[in-house]
């Protein structure tokens, strides 16, 4: 699969590689390090990775940075006029009847993805957990249904696309994110045995591998496959579903963005830029990609509505009156995918 790519690198026809969907790999770090080692020449290497607002690219992957979604997000929020947020929010809620917060919409969308498009993958993970649990009398009574309900809620609650647990020491960031997901899942499903959540947390953090009667290899594999699953659930749930349901200002509803974060001031943008220069100075400053929902020009025009919220509200109200027909009621909260 890599033969032709390496031949082109060696011939000097390729100077850089972009690895798409890095979070879909079983072990992203191992792949990136091996790619560096196997490449016949030193090369510029970036990865397509969507970073949460509080997340930075892992320092030990041996890559130059990301493809730049976080820059596109920061630049768009810089253009948003924060003084227009309250008026746009009130009009959006009044006009559409949509009052749910993005977090609730995201959780609902992720549950839908898990229950339908990715139900088989969840069943496979639960099967692995059931085998591990049955190997020890302390956990042998955990039912398949209980494990499934608990794991479902943990995946829904994961605050980042995925963790990066591997054979090495557990990174404190992974421990924190797993703990946050477990805590939220407990609240969402209080009827489940708390010990099941303890068990899942110990599997995901590979702490169970050090305990007697558990197969270390099975625990390691289950942990890595769970985190390989949370990424596409987040992508399909947030990017492909929730961002088309939260339409207050759709310039902010794009890949790598959380549209409930309305805008930022210049000082905050500079703080972000300085931090990024320290953590990934060679990363791309991408303003658009093949996955962007709207181009730079469309986002820039739409985001300027934040500076004229009253004008926007009046125009939408007028257009709605003009388009009303008895037989075709208007869906007031729809954002169709663009080609």
Coordinates of C-alpha atoms in Angstrom, one line a residue:
X1 CA 0.0 0.0 0.0
X2 CA 2.9 2.4 0.8
X3 CA 5.2 1.2 -2.0
X4 CA 4.3 3.7 -4.6
X5 CA 4.2 6.6 -2.1
X6 CA 7.7 5.7 -0.9
X7 CA 9.0 5.5 -4.5
X8 CA 7.7 9.0 -5.2
X9 CA 9.3 10.3 -2.0
X10 CA 12.6 8.7 -2.9
X11 CA 12.4 10.2 -6.4
X12 CA 11.9 13.7 -4.9
X13 CA 8.4 14.0 -6.4
X14 CA 6.7 14.2 -3.0
X15 CA 7.8 16.5 -0.2
X16 CA 5.1 15.9 2.3
X17 CA 2.4 13.5 3.4
X18 CA -1.1 14.1 4.8
X19 CA -2.6 11.2 6.8
X20 CA -6.4 11.5 6.7
X21 CA -8.6 10.1 9.5
X22 CA -5.7 9.4 11.8
X23 CA -8.1 8.7 14.7
X24 CA -9.6 5.7 12.8
X25 CA -6.3 3.8 13.2
X26 CA -5.9 1.2 16.0
X27 CA -2.7 2.9 17.1
X28 CA -2.1 6.3 15.5
X29 CA 1.2 6.9 17.4
X30 CA 2.7 3.6 16.3
X31 CA 1.7 4.2 12.7
X32 CA 3.1 7.7 12.5
X33 CA 6.4 6.7 14.1
X34 CA 6.7 3.6 11.8
X35 CA 5.8 5.8 8.8
X36 CA 8.7 8.2 9.7
X37 CA 11.1 5.2 10.1
X38 CA 10.0 3.5 6.9
X39 CA 10.0 6.6 4.7
X40 CA 13.2 6.7 2.5
X41 CA 13.7 10.4 3.1
X42 CA 12.8 12.9 5.8
X43 CA 9.4 14.4 4.9
X44 CA 6.9 16.9 6.1
X45 CA 4.2 14.9 7.8
X46 CA 0.8 16.2 9.0
X47 CA -2.3 14.4 10.2
X48 CA -6.0 15.2 9.9
X49 CA -7.0 15.5 13.5
X50 CA -9.8 17.4 15.0
X51 CA -8.8 18.9 18.3
X52 CA -11.3 19.8 21.0
X53 CA -11.0 23.3 22.4
X54 CA -9.0 22.1 25.4
X55 CA -6.9 19.5 23.4
X56 CA -3.4 19.7 21.8
X57 CA -1.8 17.3 19.4
X58 CA 0.2 14.6 21.1
X59 CA 3.9 15.5 21.2
X60 CA 5.3 12.0 20.8
X61 CA 3.7 11.1 17.4
X62 CA 6.7 12.4 15.4
X63 CA 4.5 14.6 13.1
X64 CA 4.8 18.3 12.2
X65 CA 1.2 19.2 13.0
X66 CA -2.4 19.0 11.9
X67 CA -4.2 19.9 8.7
X68 CA -5.4 23.1 10.4
X69 CA -9.1 22.7 11.4
X70 CA -8.4 24.4 14.7
X71 CA -7.1 27.5 12.8
X72 CA -10.2 27.7 10.6
X73 CA -12.3 27.5 13.7
X74 CA -10.3 30.2 15.5
X75 CA -10.3 32.5 12.5
X76 CA -14.1 32.2 12.1
X77 CA -14.8 32.9 15.7
X78 CA -12.5 35.9 15.6
X79 CA -14.8 37.4 12.9
X80 CA -18.0 36.8 14.9
X81 CA -19.3 39.8 16.7
X82 CA -20.0 38.7 20.2
X83 CA -22.3 41.6 20.8
X84 CA -24.8 40.0 18.4
X85 CA -24.9 36.6 20.2
X86 CA -27.8 37.3 22.6
X87 CA -30.0 38.8 19.9
X88 CA -29.3 36.0 17.4
X89 CA -29.9 33.4 20.2
X90 CA -33.2 34.8 21.2
X91 CA -34.4 35.1 17.6
X92 CA -33.2 31.6 16.7
X93 CA -35.1 30.2 19.7
X94 CA -38.3 32.2 19.0
X95 CA -38.3 31.6 15.3
X96 CA -37.5 27.9 15.3
X97 CA -38.7 26.7 18.7
X98 CA -35.3 25.1 19.2
X99 CA -34.1 25.7 22.7
X100 CA -31.9 22.7 23.3
X101 CA -28.3 23.3 24.1
X102 CA -25.7 21.9 21.7
X103 CA -24.5 19.4 24.3
X104 CA -27.9 17.8 24.5
X105 CA -28.3 17.8 20.7
X106 CA -24.9 16.1 20.4
X107 CA -25.7 13.4 23.0
X108 CA -29.0 12.6 21.2
X109 CA -27.2 12.4 17.8
X110 CA -24.5 10.2 19.1
X111 CA -27.0 7.8 20.7
X112 CA -28.7 7.6 17.3
X113 CA -25.5 6.7 15.6
X114 CA -24.7 4.1 18.1
X115 CA -28.1 2.5 18.0
X116 CA -28.3 2.3 14.3
X117 CA -25.3 3.0 12.0
X118 CA -22.7 1.6 14.5
X119 CA -24.7 -0.9 16.6
X120 CA -22.8 -3.9 15.3
X121 CA -19.5 -2.4 16.3
X122 CA -20.8 -1.7 19.8
X123 CA -22.0 -5.4 20.0
X124 CA -18.4 -6.5 19.2
X125 CA -17.0 -4.4 21.9
X126 CA -19.5 -5.6 24.5
X127 CA -18.6 -9.2 23.5
X128 CA -15.0 -8.5 24.3
X129 CA -15.9 -6.9 27.6
X130 CA -18.1 -9.9 28.5
X131 CA -15.3 -12.3 27.9
X132 CA -12.9 -10.3 30.1
X133 CA -15.5 -9.9 32.9
X134 CA -16.4 -13.6 32.9
X135 CA -12.7 -14.5 33.7
X136 CA -13.0 -13.2 37.2
X137 CA -15.6 -14.1 39.9
X138 CA -15.8 -10.4 40.9
X139 CA -17.1 -9.4 37.5
X140 CA -18.5 -12.6 36.1
X141 CA -22.1 -11.6 36.9
X142 CA -22.1 -8.5 34.7
X143 CA -24.7 -9.1 32.1
X144 CA -24.3 -8.4 28.4
X145 CA -27.2 -6.0 28.5
X146 CA -25.8 -4.1 31.5
X147 CA -22.3 -3.8 29.9
X148 CA -23.9 -2.6 26.6
X149 CA -26.0 0.1 28.3
X150 CA -23.1 1.3 30.3
X151 CA -20.6 1.4 27.4
X152 CA -23.1 3.1 25.2
X153 CA -23.4 6.0 27.7
X154 CA -19.7 6.2 28.2
X155 CA -19.1 6.6 24.5
X156 CA -21.8 9.2 24.3
X157 CA -20.2 11.2 27.1
X158 CA -16.6 11.1 25.7
X159 CA -15.6 14.8 25.6
X160 CA -12.9 14.3 22.8
X161 CA -12.8 12.2 19.7
X162 CA -10.7 9.5 21.3
X163 CA -8.1 8.7 23.9
X164 CA -4.7 7.2 23.0
X165 CA -4.1 4.5 25.5
X166 CA -1.4 2.1 24.3
X167 CA 1.2 -0.2 25.8
X168 CA 3.0 2.6 27.5
X169 CA 2.2 4.5 30.7
X170 CA -1.2 6.0 30.9
X171 CA -1.2 9.7 29.9
X172 CA -2.8 11.9 32.5
X173 CA -5.0 13.5 29.8
X174 CA -6.4 10.2 28.8
X175 CA -7.1 9.4 32.5
X176 CA -8.9 12.7 32.9
X177 CA -11.1 12.3 29.8
X178 CA -12.0 8.7 30.6
X179 CA -12.9 9.7 34.1
X180 CA -15.1 12.6 32.8
X181 CA -16.9 10.2 30.5
X182 CA -17.5 7.7 33.2
X183 CA -18.8 10.3 35.6
X184 CA -21.3 11.6 33.0
X185 CA -22.4 8.1 32.1
X186 CA -23.1 7.3 35.7
X187 CA -25.4 10.3 35.9
X188 CA -27.1 9.4 32.6
X189 CA -27.8 5.8 33.7
X190 CA -28.2 5.8 37.5
X191 CA -30.1 2.5 37.4
X192 CA -27.1 0.5 36.3
X193 CA -24.8 -1.3 38.8
X194 CA -22.0 1.2 39.6
X195 CA -19.5 -1.6 39.6
X196 CA -20.0 -2.0 35.8
X197 CA -18.8 1.6 35.3
X198 CA -15.8 0.9 37.5
X199 CA -15.0 -2.2 35.4
X200 CA -15.3 -0.3 32.1
X201 CA -13.1 2.6 33.4
X202 CA -10.5 0.1 34.5
X203 CA -10.5 -1.6 31.1
X204 CA -10.3 1.7 29.2
X205 CA -7.4 2.9 31.3
X206 CA -5.8 -0.6 31.2
X207 CA -5.6 -0.7 35.0
X208 CA -7.4 -4.0 34.8
X209 CA -4.5 -5.6 33.0
X210 CA -2.5 -5.5 36.2
X211 CA -5.1 -7.4 38.2
X212 CA -5.1 -11.1 38.8
X213 CA -7.1 -13.5 36.6
X214 CA -7.5 -10.9 33.8
X215 CA -5.9 -11.4 30.4
X216 CA -3.5 -8.5 29.9
X217 CA -3.6 -8.8 26.1
X218 CA -7.4 -9.0 26.0
X219 CA -7.7 -5.9 28.2
X220 CA -5.2 -4.0 26.1
X221 CA -7.0 -4.9 22.9
X222 CA -10.4 -4.0 24.3
X223 CA -9.2 -0.6 25.5
X224 CA -7.6 0.3 22.1
X225 CA -10.7 -0.9 20.2
X226 CA -13.1 1.1 22.4
X227 CA -11.1 4.3 21.7
X228 CA -11.0 3.4 18.0
X229 CA -14.8 3.4 18.2
X230 CA -15.4 6.7 20.0
X231 CA -13.8 8.7 17.1
X232 CA -16.3 7.8 14.3
X233 CA -19.2 8.1 16.8
X234 CA -18.1 11.6 17.5
X235 CA -17.6 12.4 13.9
X236 CA -21.0 11.0 12.7
X237 CA -22.8 12.3 15.8
X238 CA -21.4 15.8 16.0
X239 CA -20.1 16.7 12.6
X240 CA -22.6 14.9 10.4
X241 CA -25.7 15.3 12.5
X242 CA -25.7 17.8 15.5
X243 CA -24.0 20.5 13.4
X244 CA -27.0 20.4 11.0
X245 CA -29.4 20.7 13.9
X246 CA -27.9 23.6 15.8
X247 CA -28.3 26.5 13.2
X248 CA -28.1 29.7 15.2
X249 CA -25.2 30.9 13.0
X250 CA -24.1 28.2 10.6
X251 CA -20.7 29.7 9.8
X252 CA -19.8 28.3 13.2
X253 CA -21.2 24.9 12.5
X254 CA -18.3 23.4 10.7
X255 CA -15.7 20.7 11.1
X256 CA -13.6 21.2 14.2
X257 CA -16.0 23.8 15.7
X258 CA -18.4 23.8 18.5
X259 CA -21.0 26.4 17.4
X260 CA -22.1 27.2 21.0
X261 CA -18.7 28.9 21.4
X262 CA -19.8 32.1 19.6
X263 CA -16.8 34.3 19.2
X264 CA -13.5 35.5 20.5
X265 CA -11.7 38.8 20.9
X266 CA -8.4 39.7 19.3
X267 CA -6.4 39.1 22.6
X268 CA -7.9 35.6 22.9
X269 CA -7.0 34.8 19.3
X270 CA -3.4 35.9 19.9
X271 CA -3.2 33.8 23.0
X272 CA -4.4 30.8 21.0
X273 CA -1.9 31.6 18.2
X274 CA 1.0 31.8 20.7
X275 CA 0.0 28.5 22.3
X276 CA -0.2 26.8 18.9
X277 CA 3.2 28.2 17.9
X278 CA 4.6 26.5 21.0
X279 CA 3.0 23.1 20.6
X280 CA 2.8 22.7 16.8
X281 CA 4.7 25.5 14.9
X282 CA 4.9 23.6 11.7
X283 CA 1.2 22.7 11.5
X284 CA -0.9 23.9 8.6
X285 CA -3.0 27.1 8.8
X286 CA -5.9 25.7 6.8
X287 CA -9.0 27.8 6.3
X288 CA -10.8 25.1 4.3
X289 CA -10.6 21.5 3.3
X290 CA -12.4 18.8 1.4
X291 CA -14.5 18.1 4.5
X292 CA -15.5 21.8 5.2
X293 CA -19.2 22.3 5.1
X294 CA -18.8 25.7 3.6
X295 CA -16.0 27.6 1.9
X296 CA -14.1 30.5 3.4
X297 CA -16.1 33.1 1.5
X298 CA -19.5 31.6 2.5
X299 CA -18.5 31.4 6.1
X300 CA -17.2 35.0 6.1
X301 CA -20.4 36.3 4.7
X302 CA -22.6 34.3 7.0
X303 CA -20.6 35.2 10.2
X304 CA -21.1 38.9 9.4
X305 CA -24.8 38.5 10.2
X306 CA -23.6 38.6 13.9
X307 CA -22.9 42.3 13.4
X308 CA -26.5 42.9 12.1
X309 CA -28.8 40.6 14.1
X310 CA -31.8 43.0 13.9
X311 CA -31.5 43.3 10.2
X312 CA -31.2 39.5 9.9
X313 CA -34.2 38.9 12.1
X314 CA -36.4 41.3 10.1
X315 CA -35.3 39.8 6.8
X316 CA -36.0 36.2 7.8
X317 CA -39.4 37.2 9.2
X318 CA -40.3 39.0 6.0
X319 CA -39.1 36.1 3.8
X320 CA -41.0 33.6 5.8
X321 CA -44.3 35.5 5.4
X322 CA -43.6 35.7 1.6
X323 CA -42.9 31.9 1.4
X324 CA -45.9 30.7 3.5
X325 CA -48.3 28.3 1.7
X326 CA -51.1 26.4 3.2
X327 CA -49.9 23.0 1.9
X328 CA -46.2 23.3 2.5
X329 CA -45.3 24.3 6.1
X330 CA -41.7 25.6 6.4
X331 CA -39.2 23.7 8.5
X332 CA -37.8 26.6 10.5
X333 CA -34.7 24.8 11.7
X334 CA -33.1 23.1 8.7
X335 CA -29.6 23.4 7.3
X336 CA -29.2 21.3 4.2
X337 CA -25.9 19.8 3.3
X338 CA -24.1 21.7 0.6
X339 CA -22.2 20.1 -2.3

